[in-house]
C-alpha atoms as one frame of an Amber mdcrd trajectory, in Angstrom:
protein
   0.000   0.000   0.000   1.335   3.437  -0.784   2.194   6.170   1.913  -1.110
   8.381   1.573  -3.996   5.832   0.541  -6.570   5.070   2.528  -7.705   1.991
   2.870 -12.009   1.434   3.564 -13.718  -2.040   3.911 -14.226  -4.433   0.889
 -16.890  -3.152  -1.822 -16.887   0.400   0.025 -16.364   3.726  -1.845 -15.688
   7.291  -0.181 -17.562   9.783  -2.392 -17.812  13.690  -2.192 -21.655  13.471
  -0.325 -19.521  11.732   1.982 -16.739  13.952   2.317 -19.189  17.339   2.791
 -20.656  15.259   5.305 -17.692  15.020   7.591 -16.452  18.527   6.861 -19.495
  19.911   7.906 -19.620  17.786  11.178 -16.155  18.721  11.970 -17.196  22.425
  11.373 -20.198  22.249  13.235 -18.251  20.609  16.339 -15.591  23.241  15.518
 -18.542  26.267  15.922 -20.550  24.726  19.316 -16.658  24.488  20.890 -15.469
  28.292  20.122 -18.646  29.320  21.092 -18.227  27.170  24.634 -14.628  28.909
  25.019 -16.552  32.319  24.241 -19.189  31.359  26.759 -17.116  29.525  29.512
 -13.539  29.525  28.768 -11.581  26.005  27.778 -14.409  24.296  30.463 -17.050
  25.285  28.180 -15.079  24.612  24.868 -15.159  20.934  26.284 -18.526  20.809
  27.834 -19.746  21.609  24.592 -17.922  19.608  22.308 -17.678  16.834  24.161
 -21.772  17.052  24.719 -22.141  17.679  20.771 -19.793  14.155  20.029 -21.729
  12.378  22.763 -25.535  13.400  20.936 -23.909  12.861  17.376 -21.940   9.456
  18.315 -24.856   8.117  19.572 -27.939   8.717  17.788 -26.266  10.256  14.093
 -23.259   8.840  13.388 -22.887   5.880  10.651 -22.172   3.445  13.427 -24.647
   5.232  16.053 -25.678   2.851  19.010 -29.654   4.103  18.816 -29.276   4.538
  15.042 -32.114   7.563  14.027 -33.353   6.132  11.030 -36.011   7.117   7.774
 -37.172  10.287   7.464 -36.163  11.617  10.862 -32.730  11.311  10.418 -31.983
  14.107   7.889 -34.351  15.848  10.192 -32.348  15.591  13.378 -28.890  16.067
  11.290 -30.234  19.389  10.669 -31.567  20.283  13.920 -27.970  19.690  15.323
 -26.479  21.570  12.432 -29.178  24.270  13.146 -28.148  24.676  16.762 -24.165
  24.723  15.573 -24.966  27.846  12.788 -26.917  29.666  15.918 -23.779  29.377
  18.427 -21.281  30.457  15.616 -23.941  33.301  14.303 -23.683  34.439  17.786
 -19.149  34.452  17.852 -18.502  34.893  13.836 -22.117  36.281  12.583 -24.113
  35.460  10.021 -22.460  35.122   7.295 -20.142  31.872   8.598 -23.646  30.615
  10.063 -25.371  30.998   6.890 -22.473  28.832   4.596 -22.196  26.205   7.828
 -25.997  25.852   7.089 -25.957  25.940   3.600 -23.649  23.123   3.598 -25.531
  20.710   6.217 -28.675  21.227   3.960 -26.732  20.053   0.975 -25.082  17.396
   3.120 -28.362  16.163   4.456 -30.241  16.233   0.838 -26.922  14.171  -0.913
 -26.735  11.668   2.101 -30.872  11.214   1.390 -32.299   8.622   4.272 -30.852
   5.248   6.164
């Protein structure tokens, strides 16, 4: 295998809908912990991040224990998202809020239902 390949289980592809996905994830996380250290210093930089991995580990992620599945899933992905883009509105403004949102809507449409 060569240095910078990544390797995924048999028959699995990583495609772009996948790739949005995780970069907005890791920018949502990214917005609910600067608002925490805005809000309550490095304590609540890790309150909140480590609250937003807990709710997205469990119920969101691909290999969620209580898996949210048909329609509700995009649903709750966006709820999450929509409670990242109103802590960053409220450190960066509007404009970073809007494109973080913009992005989990096309995430959420492109990664359809499980």
């Amino acid at each position: 295998m060569k240095a910078n390949t990544v390797q995924t289980a048999p028959g699995t592809t990583v495609g772009g809908a996948d790739v949005l996905a995780f970069a907005t994830e890791l920018g949502a996380l990214g917005a609910v912990a600067v608002w925490g250290w805005h809000s309550g210093g490095w304590m609540g930089a890790l309150g909140t991040a480590l609250t937003f991995g807990t709710v997205w580990g469990v119920f969101l992620s691909p290999r969620a224990a209580v898996p949210v599945t048909g329609v509700w899933w995009p649903l709750a992905k966006l709820a999450v998202f929509a409670v990242s883009a109103l802590a960053l509105s409220t450190v960066a403004g509007v404009v970073p809020a809007a494109a973080l949102l913009s992005l989990a809507l096309l995430s959420a449409v492109l990664g359809g239902t499980r």
